[in-house]
C-alpha cells in the first residue's frame, strides 16, 4: 500500500512537472518574436507627429513558428497613405501627396495689387535771383583845417579839405568807401625849405594818410601819397604812389579847387577831395596866400561845352557839303533817265 502510494505520488509529480514545463516553454518563442518585432518596428520607424506604423502580430500555440504580418514602417521621406487629408499648416515643408490648397505663410506675400507711386508737387515758379546787397551811399566828408608849425608857433603848411577814400582789398573785391573825420584826426608833418619837401600826416583811429609836397623850379605839387586803413575784421589795407603830379601851383601862392575831384592813386585806391585848398610852402601870417584855382573853378569852364558844340556843328556842315559835291559830279556826262 505504501508502495502504490509512492508510485502514484511520483506519477503525479512527474505529470505536474511535464505540464509545468509545457506551460513555461511553449509560449516563450511567441513572446520573444513579439518583443523582437516591437524592437524592430521601434528602431526602423521613429514616432513622429506626422506618421505612425501599424504592427499586427498573431501568436500561435506552436512552440517554434510565429505568423506575424507587419506593415512596413513609414519614413518622413515617403508617404504611402492614400487617404485625402488636410496636412498640418507649416511655414517650411509640406510633404503630403494630398490635393490641398497651399498654405499661406507669413514669409512670402505675393500681392498683385497696383500701388500708385506718390507724386511730389513740383513748383515751376521762377524766382528772380536775389540782387547783391548794396551799401548805402557814403555822405560827403567833413571839411577839416590842418596846419603844421615849424617851431610850435610859426605855421609853415596849411591845408583845408574834405578827404574820402575808395579802395578794394583785391582785384575781384568791391570798393569800400571811408571818410576822414577831422574831429578825431591827429595832425603832424614837416616844413620844407631850401629844396626840402614838406609833408602832412593825418592819423585817425582807422585811417593814416601821408601827403608829401615837393618844390621844383618855384612850383610845388603833391609828389607822393601813402594810405593805411585798419579794417574792422582785422585786415589792413596799404597803398602808395611816389610819382604823382597833383595840386600844382607857384610857391608863395596856394592851390584851390572847391568842387569835388577824384584822383586814381593806384588801381585799388581812389581819393576824392572836397573844397580843397593847400599851401605847403611860404606861408605868411598863418593865412593862405592868393589862390590859383583849378580849371573846374575857373570862369572859363563854361566855354568847354560851347566849344564842343561848335566843333560838332562844323563837322556836320562839312559832311553835308561833301555829299552834295559828290552827287553833282556823278551826274556829269550822263543823261538823266
Short mmCIF file of C-alpha atoms in Angstrom, two decimals:
data_model
loop_
_atom_site.label_atom_id
_atom_site.label_comp_id
_atom_site.label_asym_id
_atom_site.label_seq_id
_atom_site.Cartn_x
_atom_site.Cartn_y
_atom_site.Cartn_z
CA UNK A 1 0.00 0.00 0.00
CA UNK A 2 2.77 2.33 0.70
CA UNK A 3 4.49 1.31 -2.49
CA UNK A 4 1.44 2.09 -4.61
CA UNK A 5 1.03 5.35 -2.87
CA UNK A 6 4.60 6.26 -3.58
CA UNK A 7 4.25 5.33 -7.26
CA UNK A 8 1.03 7.29 -7.53
CA UNK A 9 2.61 10.26 -5.87
CA UNK A 10 5.63 10.03 -8.14
CA UNK A 11 3.39 9.87 -11.23
CA UNK A 12 1.51 12.93 -10.10
CA UNK A 13 4.70 14.78 -9.53
CA UNK A 14 6.08 13.86 -12.97
CA UNK A 15 2.80 14.86 -14.64
CA UNK A 16 2.87 18.16 -12.85
CA UNK A 17 6.47 18.72 -13.84
CA UNK A 18 5.70 17.88 -17.51
CA UNK A 19 2.65 20.11 -17.53
CA UNK A 20 4.57 22.93 -15.92
CA UNK A 21 7.32 22.52 -18.46
CA UNK A 22 4.78 22.82 -21.28
CA UNK A 23 3.32 25.99 -19.75
CA UNK A 24 6.74 27.55 -19.33
CA UNK A 25 8.42 26.58 -22.58
CA UNK A 26 5.60 26.72 -25.15
CA UNK A 27 4.76 30.49 -25.21
CA UNK A 28 8.40 31.62 -24.89
CA UNK A 29 9.12 31.76 -28.66
CA UNK A 30 5.97 33.78 -29.26
CA UNK A 31 6.95 36.25 -26.55
CA UNK A 32 10.46 36.54 -27.99
CA UNK A 33 9.05 37.03 -31.52
CA UNK A 34 6.69 39.72 -30.26
CA UNK A 35 9.44 41.57 -28.42
CA UNK A 36 11.75 41.30 -31.44
CA UNK A 37 9.07 42.67 -33.79
CA UNK A 38 8.33 45.57 -31.47
CA UNK A 39 12.03 46.35 -31.18
CA UNK A 40 12.47 46.34 -34.98
CA UNK A 41 9.43 48.47 -35.52
CA UNK A 42 10.55 50.98 -32.87
CA UNK A 43 14.06 51.25 -34.31
CA UNK A 44 13.13 51.29 -38.00
CA UNK A 45 10.38 53.88 -37.86
CA UNK A 46 10.67 56.71 -35.33
CA UNK A 47 7.47 58.02 -33.93
CA UNK A 48 6.73 61.48 -35.35
CA UNK A 49 3.84 63.78 -35.17
CA UNK A 50 3.16 63.17 -38.86
CA UNK A 51 3.34 59.33 -39.47
CA UNK A 52 2.61 56.12 -37.49
CA UNK A 53 3.39 52.44 -38.28
CA UNK A 54 0.86 49.64 -37.78
CA UNK A 55 2.19 46.27 -36.46
CA UNK A 56 -0.05 43.16 -36.33
CA UNK A 57 1.37 40.11 -34.51
CA UNK A 58 -0.56 36.84 -34.45
CA UNK A 59 0.79 34.48 -31.75
CA UNK A 60 0.25 30.72 -32.15
CA UNK A 61 0.44 27.87 -29.68
CA UNK A 62 3.06 26.18 -31.77
CA UNK A 63 6.33 26.47 -29.91
CA UNK A 64 8.57 27.01 -32.98
CA UNK A 65 6.73 29.18 -35.58
CA UNK A 66 5.22 32.65 -35.35
CA UNK A 67 2.95 34.03 -38.09
CA UNK A 68 3.10 37.87 -37.91
CA UNK A 69 2.03 40.41 -40.50
CA UNK A 70 3.97 43.66 -40.07
CA UNK A 71 3.28 46.73 -42.22
CA UNK A 72 6.46 48.37 -43.47
CA UNK A 73 7.39 51.41 -41.42
CA UNK A 74 6.79 54.77 -42.93
CA UNK A 75 9.52 57.35 -43.07
CA UNK A 76 9.30 61.12 -43.47
CA UNK A 77 10.78 60.76 -47.00
CA UNK A 78 7.99 58.58 -48.49
CA UNK A 79 4.27 58.97 -47.87
CA UNK A 80 2.22 55.86 -48.71
CA UNK A 81 -1.06 57.00 -47.25
CA UNK A 82 -3.87 57.00 -49.79
CA UNK A 83 -6.25 58.98 -47.67
CA UNK A 84 -7.03 62.55 -48.61
CA UNK A 85 -6.32 64.58 -45.55
CA UNK A 86 -5.54 68.20 -44.97
CA UNK A 87 -1.91 68.38 -43.90
CA UNK A 88 -0.89 70.50 -40.96
CA UNK A 89 -0.03 74.01 -42.00
CA UNK A 90 3.68 74.57 -41.53
CA UNK A 91 5.68 77.56 -42.72
CA UNK A 92 8.53 75.49 -44.17
CA UNK A 93 7.79 71.94 -45.59
CA UNK A 94 4.72 70.21 -46.99
CA UNK A 95 5.49 66.58 -47.99
CA UNK A 96 1.96 65.14 -48.29
CA UNK A 97 0.63 64.00 -51.63
CA UNK A 98 -2.86 65.13 -50.86
CA UNK A 99 -4.51 67.72 -53.07
CA UNK A 100 -4.82 70.73 -50.86
CA UNK A 101 -4.54 74.47 -51.27
CA UNK A 102 -1.00 75.66 -50.44
CA UNK A 103 -0.85 77.24 -47.03
CA UNK A 104 -0.43 80.93 -46.73
CA UNK A 105 2.81 81.70 -44.97
CA UNK A 106 3.87 85.00 -43.43
CA UNK A 107 7.25 84.79 -45.18
CA UNK A 108 6.08 85.27 -48.78
CA UNK A 109 3.31 87.70 -49.53
CA UNK A 110 2.66 87.85 -53.24
CA UNK A 111 0.23 90.64 -53.87
CA UNK A 112 -0.94 91.62 -57.31
CA UNK A 113 -2.33 94.93 -56.21
CA UNK A 114 -1.15 98.03 -58.02
CA UNK A 115 0.04 100.80 -55.76
CA UNK A 116 0.26 104.29 -57.14
CA UNK A 117 3.61 105.95 -56.68
CA UNK A 118 3.12 109.11 -54.65
CA UNK A 119 3.78 112.12 -56.74
CA UNK A 120 5.59 115.09 -55.35
CA UNK A 121 4.49 118.55 -56.21
CA UNK A 122 6.96 120.47 -58.31
CA UNK A 123 6.60 124.17 -58.49
CA UNK A 124 7.51 125.76 -61.77
CA UNK A 125 7.63 129.19 -60.30
CA UNK A 126 10.68 131.10 -61.40
CA UNK A 127 12.23 133.12 -58.66
CA UNK A 128 14.29 136.09 -59.60
CA UNK A 129 17.90 135.99 -58.38
CA UNK A 130 18.47 137.99 -55.26
CA UNK A 131 20.49 141.08 -56.10
CA UNK A 132 23.65 141.58 -54.08
CA UNK A 133 23.19 143.88 -51.14
CA UNK A 134 24.10 147.43 -51.94
CA UNK A 135 25.70 149.58 -49.31
CA UNK A 136 24.09 152.95 -48.75
CA UNK A 137 25.88 155.88 -50.35
CA UNK A 138 28.51 157.46 -48.17
CA UNK A 139 27.86 161.16 -47.48
CA UNK A 140 30.41 163.79 -48.30
CA UNK A 141 33.18 164.08 -45.73
CA UNK A 142 33.52 166.88 -43.24
CA UNK A 143 35.93 169.59 -44.33
CA UNK A 144 38.84 169.99 -41.94
CA UNK A 145 41.50 172.65 -41.39
CA UNK A 146 45.03 171.36 -40.86
CA UNK A 147 48.33 173.12 -40.20
CA UNK A 148 51.94 172.24 -39.49
CA UNK A 149 54.17 174.51 -37.38
CA UNK A 150 57.93 174.74 -37.61
CA UNK A 151 58.71 175.93 -34.09
CA UNK A 152 55.36 175.38 -32.40
CA UNK A 153 54.49 178.96 -33.30
CA UNK A 154 55.12 179.66 -36.98
CA UNK A 155 52.83 177.89 -39.42
CA UNK A 156 54.73 176.51 -42.41
CA UNK A 157 51.96 174.42 -44.04
CA UNK A 158 48.26 175.00 -44.37
CA UNK A 159 45.58 172.65 -45.74
CA UNK A 160 41.82 172.73 -45.93
CA UNK A 161 39.93 169.84 -47.45
CA UNK A 162 37.50 167.01 -47.03
CA UNK A 163 39.01 163.62 -47.85
CA UNK A 164 37.20 160.48 -48.94
CA UNK A 165 38.92 157.19 -49.86
CA UNK A 166 37.60 154.38 -52.07
CA UNK A 167 39.64 151.17 -52.01
CA UNK A 168 39.37 147.43 -52.51
CA UNK A 169 41.37 144.64 -50.92
CA UNK A 170 41.81 142.53 -54.09
CA UNK A 171 41.15 142.66 -57.80
CA UNK A 172 37.82 140.82 -57.55
CA UNK A 173 36.63 142.59 -54.41
CA UNK A 174 34.25 145.52 -54.38
CA UNK A 175 35.24 149.06 -53.43
CA UNK A 176 34.82 150.28 -49.88
CA UNK A 177 34.46 153.96 -49.06
CA UNK A 178 35.63 155.73 -45.92
CA UNK A 179 35.70 159.37 -44.89
CA UNK A 180 38.40 161.01 -42.87
CA UNK A 181 36.85 162.62 -39.79
CA UNK A 182 38.84 165.76 -38.89
CA UNK A 183 37.35 165.82 -35.38
CA UNK A 184 39.25 162.67 -34.38
CA UNK A 185 42.34 163.20 -36.54
CA UNK A 186 45.82 163.96 -35.26
CA UNK A 187 47.96 166.30 -37.39
CA UNK A 188 51.72 166.19 -37.81
CA UNK A 189 54.27 166.85 -40.51
CA UNK A 190 57.45 168.60 -41.57
CA UNK A 191 58.20 172.03 -43.03
CA UNK A 192 60.22 172.22 -46.21
CA UNK A 193 62.60 174.94 -47.27
CA UNK A 194 65.74 175.22 -49.33
CA UNK A 195 64.83 172.29 -51.54
CA UNK A 196 63.41 170.11 -48.80
CA UNK A 197 59.98 168.55 -49.07
CA UNK A 198 57.00 169.42 -46.90
CA UNK A 199 54.78 166.69 -45.52
CA UNK A 200 51.39 166.42 -43.89
CA UNK A 201 50.39 163.36 -41.82
CA UNK A 202 46.74 162.87 -40.85
CA UNK A 203 46.00 159.97 -38.50
CA UNK A 204 42.67 158.79 -37.13
CA UNK A 205 41.67 155.53 -35.47
CA UNK A 206 41.16 153.79 -38.82
CA UNK A 207 42.96 155.90 -41.43
CA UNK A 208 46.50 157.18 -41.73
CA UNK A 209 47.33 159.28 -44.77
CA UNK A 210 50.74 160.80 -45.55
CA UNK A 211 50.99 163.63 -48.14
CA UNK A 212 54.38 164.77 -49.46
CA UNK A 213 54.83 168.05 -51.38
CA UNK A 214 57.90 168.93 -53.38
CA UNK A 215 59.26 172.25 -54.68
CA UNK A 216 60.73 172.27 -58.16
CA UNK A 217 61.54 175.50 -60.02
CA UNK A 218 59.36 177.57 -57.72
CA UNK A 219 56.43 175.27 -58.45
CA UNK A 220 55.05 172.97 -55.82
CA UNK A 221 52.97 169.88 -56.35
CA UNK A 222 51.77 166.79 -54.50
CA UNK A 223 54.55 164.31 -55.12
CA UNK A 224 53.63 161.23 -53.03
CA UNK A 225 50.71 159.79 -51.13
CA UNK A 226 50.63 156.82 -48.71
CA UNK A 227 47.46 155.39 -47.18
CA UNK A 228 46.91 152.76 -44.47
CA UNK A 229 43.44 151.62 -43.37
CA UNK A 230 42.73 149.35 -40.38
CA UNK A 231 39.55 147.42 -41.13
CA UNK A 232 37.09 146.14 -38.55
CA UNK A 233 37.81 142.46 -39.41
CA UNK A 234 41.49 142.87 -38.57
CA UNK A 235 42.76 143.29 -42.12
CA UNK A 236 44.96 146.24 -43.11
CA UNK A 237 44.87 148.00 -46.46
CA UNK A 238 48.02 149.72 -47.68
CA UNK A 239 48.60 151.68 -50.87
CA UNK A 240 51.10 154.28 -52.03
CA UNK A 241 52.25 156.22 -55.09
CA UNK A 242 55.53 158.17 -55.17
CA UNK A 243 55.20 159.56 -58.68
CA UNK A 244 52.30 161.97 -58.54
CA UNK A 245 51.93 165.43 -60.01
CA UNK A 246 48.82 166.93 -58.45
CA UNK A 247 47.74 170.27 -57.00
CA UNK A 248 50.42 172.26 -58.77
CA UNK A 249 50.83 175.98 -58.15
CA UNK A 250 53.53 178.64 -57.73
CA UNK A 251 55.49 178.87 -54.50
CA UNK A 252 54.15 181.78 -52.43
CA UNK A 253 50.54 181.09 -53.51
CA UNK A 254 48.02 178.38 -52.72
CA UNK A 255 46.20 175.80 -54.81
CA UNK A 256 42.40 175.75 -54.56
CA UNK A 257 39.67 173.57 -56.04
CA UNK A 258 36.31 173.79 -54.27
CA UNK A 259 34.48 171.32 -56.46
CA UNK A 260 34.79 167.59 -55.97
CA UNK A 261 37.73 165.98 -57.69
CA UNK A 262 38.69 162.31 -57.98
CA UNK A 263 42.23 161.01 -58.40
CA UNK A 264 43.27 157.43 -59.15
CA UNK A 265 46.29 156.87 -56.94
CA UNK A 266 46.56 153.13 -57.74
CA UNK A 267 44.31 150.58 -59.38
CA UNK A 268 42.95 149.80 -55.90
CA UNK A 269 42.77 153.32 -54.45
CA UNK A 270 40.92 156.47 -55.44
CA UNK A 271 40.75 159.66 -53.36
CA UNK A 272 38.04 162.30 -53.55
CA UNK A 273 38.62 165.87 -52.40
CA UNK A 274 36.04 168.49 -51.41
CA UNK A 275 36.73 172.25 -51.02
CA UNK A 276 40.44 171.68 -51.37
CA UNK A 277 43.00 174.42 -50.65
CA UNK A 278 46.66 173.76 -49.79
CA UNK A 279 49.81 175.84 -49.35
CA UNK A 280 52.86 173.74 -48.35
CA UNK A 281 55.48 176.50 -48.71
CA UNK A 282 55.99 180.19 -47.88
CA UNK A 283 53.01 180.65 -45.59
CA UNK A 284 52.70 184.23 -44.30
CA UNK A 285 50.75 185.45 -41.31
CA UNK A 286 49.28 181.99 -40.80
CA UNK A 287 46.95 182.58 -43.75
CA UNK A 288 46.52 181.31 -47.29
CA UNK A 289 48.07 183.48 -49.96
CA UNK A 290 46.46 184.23 -53.30
CA UNK A 291 44.90 181.05 -54.69
CA UNK A 292 45.43 179.55 -58.08
CA UNK A 293 42.13 177.95 -58.94
CA UNK A 294 41.72 174.66 -60.69
CA UNK A 295 40.12 174.55 -64.11
CA UNK A 296 36.76 173.39 -62.72
CA UNK A 297 36.55 176.52 -60.55
CA UNK A 298 37.70 178.98 -63.25
CA UNK A 299 35.27 181.15 -65.21
CA UNK A 300 36.41 179.56 -68.45
CA UNK A 301 34.92 176.21 -67.57
CA UNK A 302 31.59 177.09 -69.23
CA UNK A 303 33.42 177.53 -72.57
CA UNK A 304 34.10 173.80 -72.86
CA UNK A 305 30.56 172.72 -73.84
CA UNK A 306 30.26 175.70 -76.21
CA UNK A 307 33.47 174.72 -77.97
CA UNK A 308 32.36 171.13 -78.31
CA UNK A 309 29.00 172.17 -79.81
CA UNK A 310 30.66 174.45 -82.37
CA UNK A 311 33.06 171.73 -83.45
CA UNK A 312 30.24 169.21 -83.96
CA UNK A 313 28.20 171.71 -85.99
CA UNK A 314 31.18 172.47 -88.22
CA UNK A 315 31.74 168.75 -88.80
CA UNK A 316 28.10 168.19 -89.81
CA UNK A 317 28.19 171.06 -92.28
CA UNK A 318 31.43 169.75 -93.81
CA UNK A 319 29.96 166.27 -94.35
CA UNK A 320 26.82 167.69 -95.96
CA UNK A 321 28.81 169.84 -98.41
CA UNK A 322 31.00 166.86 -99.39
CA UNK A 323 27.91 164.79 -100.11
CA UNK A 324 26.34 167.43 -102.38
CA UNK A 325 29.55 167.92 -104.36
CA UNK A 326 29.98 164.18 -104.87
CA UNK A 327 26.41 163.74 -106.07
CA UNK A 328 26.71 166.62 -108.58
CA UNK A 329 29.85 165.12 -110.13
CA UNK A 330 28.23 161.71 -110.56
CA UNK A 331 25.57 163.21 -112.91
CA UNK A 332 28.04 164.99 -115.22
CA UNK A 333 28.20 163.37 -118.74
CA UNK A 334 25.19 161.16 -118.24
CA UNK A 335 21.59 161.72 -119.30
CA UNK A 336 19.01 161.53 -116.63
CA UNK A 337 16.60 158.67 -117.03
#
